[in-house]
Amino acid sequence: MTHGPLAPGSTIGILGGGQLGRMLATAGAALGFDAHVYEPEPDCPASRVAARSYCAPWDDIGAVEAFARRCDAITYEFENVPVETVEAAARVSVLRPGSKSLELTQDRLIEKTFINGAGVDTVPFAQVDDIDSLEAAIESIGLPAVLKTRRFGYDGKGQAWIRESGDARKAWVAIGEQPAILEGAAAFTRELSVVAARSVDGQVKAFPLAENVHGDGILKQTKAPAAGIDAATQGRALEIATAIGNGLDHVGVFAVELFDLGEAGLVVNEIAPRVHNTGHWTMDACGCGQFEQHMRAVAGWPLGDPAPHSACVMTNLIGEDALAWEDLAADPAARLHLYGKREVRSGRKMGHVNRLSTL
Ligand code: AMP
């Protein structure tokens, strides 16, 4: 086990084998690292670019340990890896980011409480455990409001809007009567995100704020740098990222999704303790993109320069969008990234396209 910077030729393990793991493995290879991937699903996108891959369930601690023993450092690309799994890996190898980043972000109630404790605003929220506490939360927060499961929500899943008090029971049933939080509606003018990295020695570097457009709960497009951001707002985004990165003792890249409330400033929606879809633009438009940046941090290397050399519009290829690959491949303005998923399914992220322009 080593705690100095990892030499090229070292092995970095990645828990999770989706497109994020694939792009991390590829960026790591460019720095001379081998990637080993651990993923419960067979034939995952990252396994086909990894030096070695392991297909076993998250709770197979023996398999996790066998994987970890061959790795000089281990990271994760998926925020719902069980904490017990990453703790098993951490007993055998170096885990970056640590388990704290998962523990504080897997549960929306714990996450928002942590964010407020770090001096950063969120929308108002309240804990909901049953229909009575939901009624009380509606009383204190007001309507409209959104009921969200505390755990395992992503891409808008596990959420139900409540517009009138008569909708409360329906929303509670819709989310599966699980531990939840009720959030006040943010009157945002747009959704932004800041993707940042924190090094082993605690340095934080952020990419410029990006503007994100969602449809059906899924990210469709990111425009970066976001238009009309003044220095004070960009500075506030760095302060927010620094407070969160330090509070998590995070090592590696993380993303903070924000609501832009205009005059009222920025509030945090959620944190992703990993590389993020809203940072995909950086791989073509910045000196050091998010995937290289993450591998640098995990390896204990100095962070690269996140400054953009171009503006970028990133468009996700969702489901059948990816069938247009021949046209996209023929478009000299399109930088095409495909994830190697065997099957096109509706709502599935199949790839993305970055289109650059002059800053
Ligand atoms: P989430 O899974 O929490 O990121 O929510 C998915 C999307 O729902 C966000 O990107 C927003 O567009 C919307 N949303 C979530 N929470 C709120 C909120 N409290 N107020 C307004 N819109 C929200």
XYZ file of C-alpha atoms and ligand atoms in Angstrom:
382
model
C 0.000 0.000 0.000
C 1.425 3.393 -0.952
C 0.435 6.903 0.047
C 2.849 8.817 -2.202
C 1.924 9.707 -5.781
C 1.255 6.560 -7.809
C 3.840 5.902 -10.493
C 2.704 5.265 -14.071
C 2.127 1.537 -14.437
C 0.152 1.432 -11.176
C -3.328 -0.050 -11.106
C -6.386 2.028 -10.244
C -9.527 0.085 -9.371
C -12.925 1.465 -10.309
C -16.081 0.351 -8.492
C -18.804 0.603 -11.141
C -18.467 -0.178 -14.818
C -20.796 2.178 -16.686
C -19.846 4.947 -19.070
C -18.226 6.982 -16.310
C -15.955 4.054 -15.448
C -15.180 3.590 -19.132
C -14.147 7.232 -19.585
C -12.146 7.154 -16.317
C -10.295 4.018 -17.432
C -9.488 5.596 -20.791
C -8.261 8.855 -19.221
C -6.195 6.856 -16.719
C -4.617 4.861 -19.542
C -3.442 8.118 -21.135
C -1.488 8.784 -17.911
C 0.010 5.289 -17.903
C -2.338 3.633 -15.398
C -4.054 0.277 -15.728
C -7.714 0.192 -14.714
C -9.372 -2.764 -12.994
C -13.155 -2.560 -12.988
C -15.602 -4.155 -10.527
C -19.238 -4.263 -11.612
C -22.146 -6.610 -10.850
C -23.590 -6.436 -14.396
C -21.864 -8.621 -16.993
C -20.321 -7.130 -20.152
C -20.382 -3.576 -18.828
C -19.076 -0.607 -20.894
C -15.943 -0.131 -18.753
C -14.940 -3.804 -18.793
C -14.130 -3.594 -22.488
C -11.489 -0.887 -22.000
C -10.120 -2.148 -18.663
C -6.954 -4.152 -18.141
C -9.000 -6.525 -15.986
C -12.601 -6.700 -14.867
C -14.477 -8.449 -12.077
C -18.157 -9.295 -12.294
C -19.581 -10.011 -8.840
C -22.302 -8.632 -6.562
C -21.605 -5.600 -4.371
C -22.095 -7.681 -1.225
C -19.560 -10.364 -2.201
C -16.948 -9.012 0.191
C -14.482 -11.811 -0.679
C -14.602 -10.766 -4.352
C -14.256 -7.078 -3.404
C -11.166 -7.912 -1.334
C -9.641 -9.990 -4.146
C -10.172 -7.031 -6.520
C -8.804 -4.520 -4.002
C -5.628 -6.537 -3.319
C -4.524 -6.049 -6.929
C -5.145 -2.286 -6.936
C -2.799 0.482 -5.778
C -5.784 2.799 -5.283
C -9.536 2.412 -5.663
C -12.230 4.855 -6.677
C -15.931 4.696 -7.539
C -18.045 5.977 -10.407
C -21.463 5.216 -8.901
C -22.850 6.827 -5.745
C -24.989 3.886 -4.717
C -22.123 1.457 -4.163
C -22.897 0.161 -0.633
C -20.779 1.795 2.073
C -19.848 -1.713 3.369
C -18.358 -2.507 -0.060
C -16.138 0.583 -0.200
C -15.127 0.048 3.431
C -14.015 -3.498 2.564
C -11.957 -2.102 -0.321
C -10.480 0.574 1.971
C -9.242 -2.072 4.426
C -7.121 -3.615 1.679
C -6.130 -0.674 -0.535
C -6.271 3.139 -0.688
C -9.815 4.415 -1.275
C -10.232 7.847 -2.940
C -12.682 9.462 -2.373
C -13.305 7.928 1.050
C -16.499 6.332 2.333
C -17.579 9.625 3.978
C -18.372 11.086 0.542
C -20.828 8.230 -0.048
C -22.307 8.184 3.440
C -23.143 11.884 3.342
C -24.613 11.894 -0.175
C -26.551 8.609 -0.482
C -29.398 9.894 1.669
C -31.060 13.199 0.715
C -31.880 14.106 4.320
C -28.304 13.541 5.527
C -26.964 15.291 2.404
C -29.033 18.472 2.783
C -28.344 18.631 6.516
C -24.609 18.359 5.746
C -24.812 21.066 3.039
C -26.538 23.531 5.378
C -23.985 22.651 8.086
C -21.215 23.561 5.616
C -22.740 27.070 5.358
C -24.405 26.540 1.982
C -28.091 27.082 1.231
C -30.544 24.481 -0.067
C -34.280 24.666 -0.651
C -36.256 24.258 2.587
C -36.800 20.584 3.425
C -38.364 18.378 6.083
C -38.128 14.724 7.040
C -41.114 12.557 6.094
C -41.652 9.087 7.607
C -45.400 8.631 7.264
C -48.537 10.431 6.156
C -48.757 12.432 9.413
C -45.235 13.803 9.084
C -45.980 14.562 5.410
C -49.017 16.644 6.441
C -46.858 18.470 9.016
C -44.106 19.072 6.409
C -46.658 20.539 3.974
C -47.877 22.820 6.772
C -44.370 24.160 7.439
C -42.960 24.269 3.864
C -46.073 25.182 1.899
C -47.055 24.131 -1.629
C -46.058 23.402 -4.312
C -43.457 20.994 -2.947
C -41.754 17.839 -4.114
C -41.665 14.582 -2.166
C -38.472 12.575 -2.762
C -37.317 9.210 -1.454
C -34.288 9.652 0.786
C -32.286 7.000 -1.060
C -31.776 5.602 -4.563
C -33.360 8.450 -6.506
C -31.736 9.447 -9.789
C -32.771 11.121 -13.050
C -35.977 12.352 -11.412
C -37.053 8.870 -10.205
C -38.614 8.404 -6.751
C -40.182 11.881 -6.811
C -43.724 13.197 -6.776
C -44.907 16.795 -6.903
C -47.637 17.948 -4.540
C -49.576 20.988 -5.754
C -52.675 20.785 -3.543
C -52.968 19.318 -0.062
C -55.401 16.699 -1.437
C -52.449 15.230 -3.427
C -50.444 14.291 -0.341
C -51.578 10.683 -0.010
C -51.266 10.071 -3.753
C -47.648 11.352 -3.681
C -46.837 9.222 -0.617
C -48.130 6.113 -2.433
C -46.389 7.137 -5.686
C -42.949 7.120 -4.035
C -43.642 3.719 -2.456
C -44.349 4.895 1.128
C -40.629 5.039 1.906
C -38.553 7.329 4.147
C -38.576 10.629 2.258
C -38.022 14.351 2.364
C -40.367 17.110 1.317
C -38.665 19.985 -0.485
C -40.020 23.438 -1.193
C -40.192 24.353 -4.895
C -37.175 26.360 -6.009
C -38.220 29.312 -8.192
C -35.140 28.906 -10.329
C -34.378 30.798 -13.518
C -32.092 27.993 -14.674
C -30.176 24.954 -13.451
C -26.421 25.196 -13.127
C -23.690 22.904 -11.898
C -20.150 23.274 -10.740
C -17.807 20.339 -11.263
C -14.710 20.519 -9.093
C -11.808 18.410 -7.931
C -10.061 18.193 -4.581
C -6.528 16.859 -4.381
C -4.968 14.679 -1.685
C -3.446 17.821 -0.147
C -6.785 19.642 -0.071
C -6.450 21.936 -3.087
C -9.794 22.587 -4.838
C -10.033 23.520 -8.533
C -13.359 24.054 -10.262
C -14.455 24.107 -13.874
C -16.582 27.127 -14.830
C -20.294 26.981 -14.035
C -22.292 25.092 -16.636
C -25.973 25.488 -17.529
C -28.035 22.310 -17.743
C -31.304 21.543 -19.490
C -33.283 18.478 -18.404
C -36.208 16.705 -20.061
C -38.226 13.887 -18.474
C -35.852 14.103 -15.489
C -32.801 13.280 -17.663
C -30.003 15.686 -18.586
C -30.377 16.614 -22.251
C -27.843 19.379 -22.752
C -25.080 21.283 -20.981
C -23.891 24.696 -22.166
C -20.573 25.791 -20.775
C -19.347 28.120 -19.567
C -22.875 29.222 -18.580
C -23.812 32.565 -20.185
C -23.899 35.792 -18.195
C -22.045 34.616 -15.092
C -20.219 37.444 -13.325
C -17.018 36.993 -11.360
C -18.879 37.145 -8.034
C -21.191 34.261 -9.001
C -18.305 32.159 -10.305
C -16.461 32.962 -7.077
C -19.474 31.876 -5.014
C -19.582 28.592 -6.959
C -15.945 27.959 -6.038
C -16.700 28.794 -2.384
C -19.622 26.336 -2.411
C -17.484 23.616 -4.011
C -14.673 24.252 -1.545
C -16.977 24.115 1.490
C -18.521 20.853 0.260
C -15.245 19.243 -0.878
C -13.569 20.079 2.430
C -16.588 18.969 4.463
C -16.576 15.580 2.725
C -12.748 15.269 2.992
C -13.224 14.409 -0.651
C -10.392 13.356 -2.949
C -11.296 13.404 -6.634
C -13.924 15.042 -8.792
C -17.426 15.834 -7.534
C -20.343 17.809 -8.900
C -22.702 20.219 -7.195
C -26.058 20.726 -8.897
C -27.405 24.222 -8.283
C -30.583 26.196 -8.758
C -29.969 29.761 -9.944
C -32.493 31.892 -8.076
C -31.391 35.104 -9.827
C -31.124 37.950 -7.308
C -31.482 35.442 -4.461
C -28.276 33.652 -5.523
C -27.408 29.972 -5.794
C -28.825 27.102 -3.757
C -27.660 23.501 -3.911
C -29.971 20.818 -5.253
C -27.663 17.849 -4.789
C -24.098 16.590 -4.753
C -22.668 13.786 -6.881
C -19.468 12.455 -5.254
C -18.042 11.433 -8.635
C -17.454 12.558 -12.185
C -20.714 13.820 -13.621
C -22.668 14.058 -16.854
C -22.692 17.877 -16.573
C -18.863 17.734 -16.723
C -18.655 15.794 -19.996
C -18.045 19.036 -21.899
C -14.696 19.443 -20.119
C -13.087 16.462 -21.868
C -12.913 18.383 -25.149
C -13.061 22.033 -24.031
C -10.632 22.304 -21.105
C -6.912 21.925 -20.592
C -7.558 18.973 -18.284
C -10.998 17.340 -18.478
C -12.894 15.882 -15.531
C -11.866 12.255 -16.171
C -8.145 13.014 -16.275
C -8.589 15.344 -13.305
C -10.210 12.601 -11.252
C -7.488 10.060 -12.062
C -4.821 12.649 -11.182
C -6.459 13.250 -7.788
C -6.886 9.515 -7.091
C -3.229 8.933 -7.998
C -2.117 11.722 -5.656
C -0.834 13.781 -8.590
C -1.106 17.572 -8.854
C -4.434 18.685 -10.302
C -4.459 19.725 -13.956
C -5.605 23.089 -15.292
C -9.414 23.170 -15.530
C -9.506 26.432 -17.540
C -11.511 26.093 -20.770
C -9.927 26.873 -24.124
C -13.330 26.736 -25.884
C -17.004 27.102 -25.169
C -18.998 23.897 -25.551
C -22.498 22.555 -25.991
C -22.744 18.948 -24.797
C -25.748 16.990 -26.022
C -26.581 13.598 -24.558
C -27.449 10.808 -26.976
C -30.380 9.156 -25.237
C -31.898 5.920 -26.519
C -32.488 6.107 -30.268
C -30.529 9.394 -30.606
C -27.443 7.178 -30.857
C -28.730 5.546 -34.063
C -27.680 8.797 -35.822
C -24.013 7.901 -35.243
C -23.175 7.877 -38.958
C -24.405 11.431 -39.446
C -22.669 12.553 -36.274
C -19.464 10.830 -37.336
C -19.624 12.750 -40.622
C -20.089 16.117 -38.896
C -16.657 17.729 -38.424
C -18.054 20.020 -35.695
C -19.265 17.109 -33.549
C -16.938 15.341 -31.137
C -18.648 12.029 -30.724
C -18.338 9.850 -27.617
C -20.126 6.484 -27.588
C -20.289 4.254 -24.536
C -20.269 0.817 -26.173
C -23.652 -0.207 -24.758
C -24.857 -3.309 -26.572
C -28.523 -2.428 -26.638
C -30.382 0.805 -27.374
C -33.116 1.304 -24.766
C -35.389 4.281 -24.366
C -34.095 6.673 -21.699
C -30.650 5.017 -21.690
C -27.587 7.251 -22.003
C -25.773 5.847 -25.055
C -23.226 8.578 -25.708
C -22.789 12.315 -26.028
C -21.620 14.904 -28.519
C -19.492 17.928 -27.708
C -19.641 20.901 -30.054
C -16.976 23.520 -29.455
C -17.003 27.215 -30.282
C -14.799 30.200 -29.601
C -14.873 31.355 -25.976
P -33.150 15.647 -8.593
O -33.247 14.188 -8.886
O -33.314 15.967 -7.160
O -31.925 16.263 -9.199
O -34.385 16.334 -9.373
C -34.538 16.223 -10.777
C -35.038 17.558 -11.358
O -36.303 17.927 -10.766
C -34.116 18.741 -11.067
O -33.075 18.810 -12.008
C -35.103 19.909 -11.180
O -35.370 20.214 -12.546
C -36.371 19.343 -10.567
N -36.417 19.614 -9.123
C -35.955 18.809 -8.149
N -36.120 19.339 -6.927
C -36.706 20.546 -7.111
C -37.129 21.591 -6.238
N -37.004 21.499 -4.900
N -37.671 22.697 -6.789
C -37.811 22.805 -8.145
N -37.448 21.836 -9.021
C -36.894 20.731 -8.526
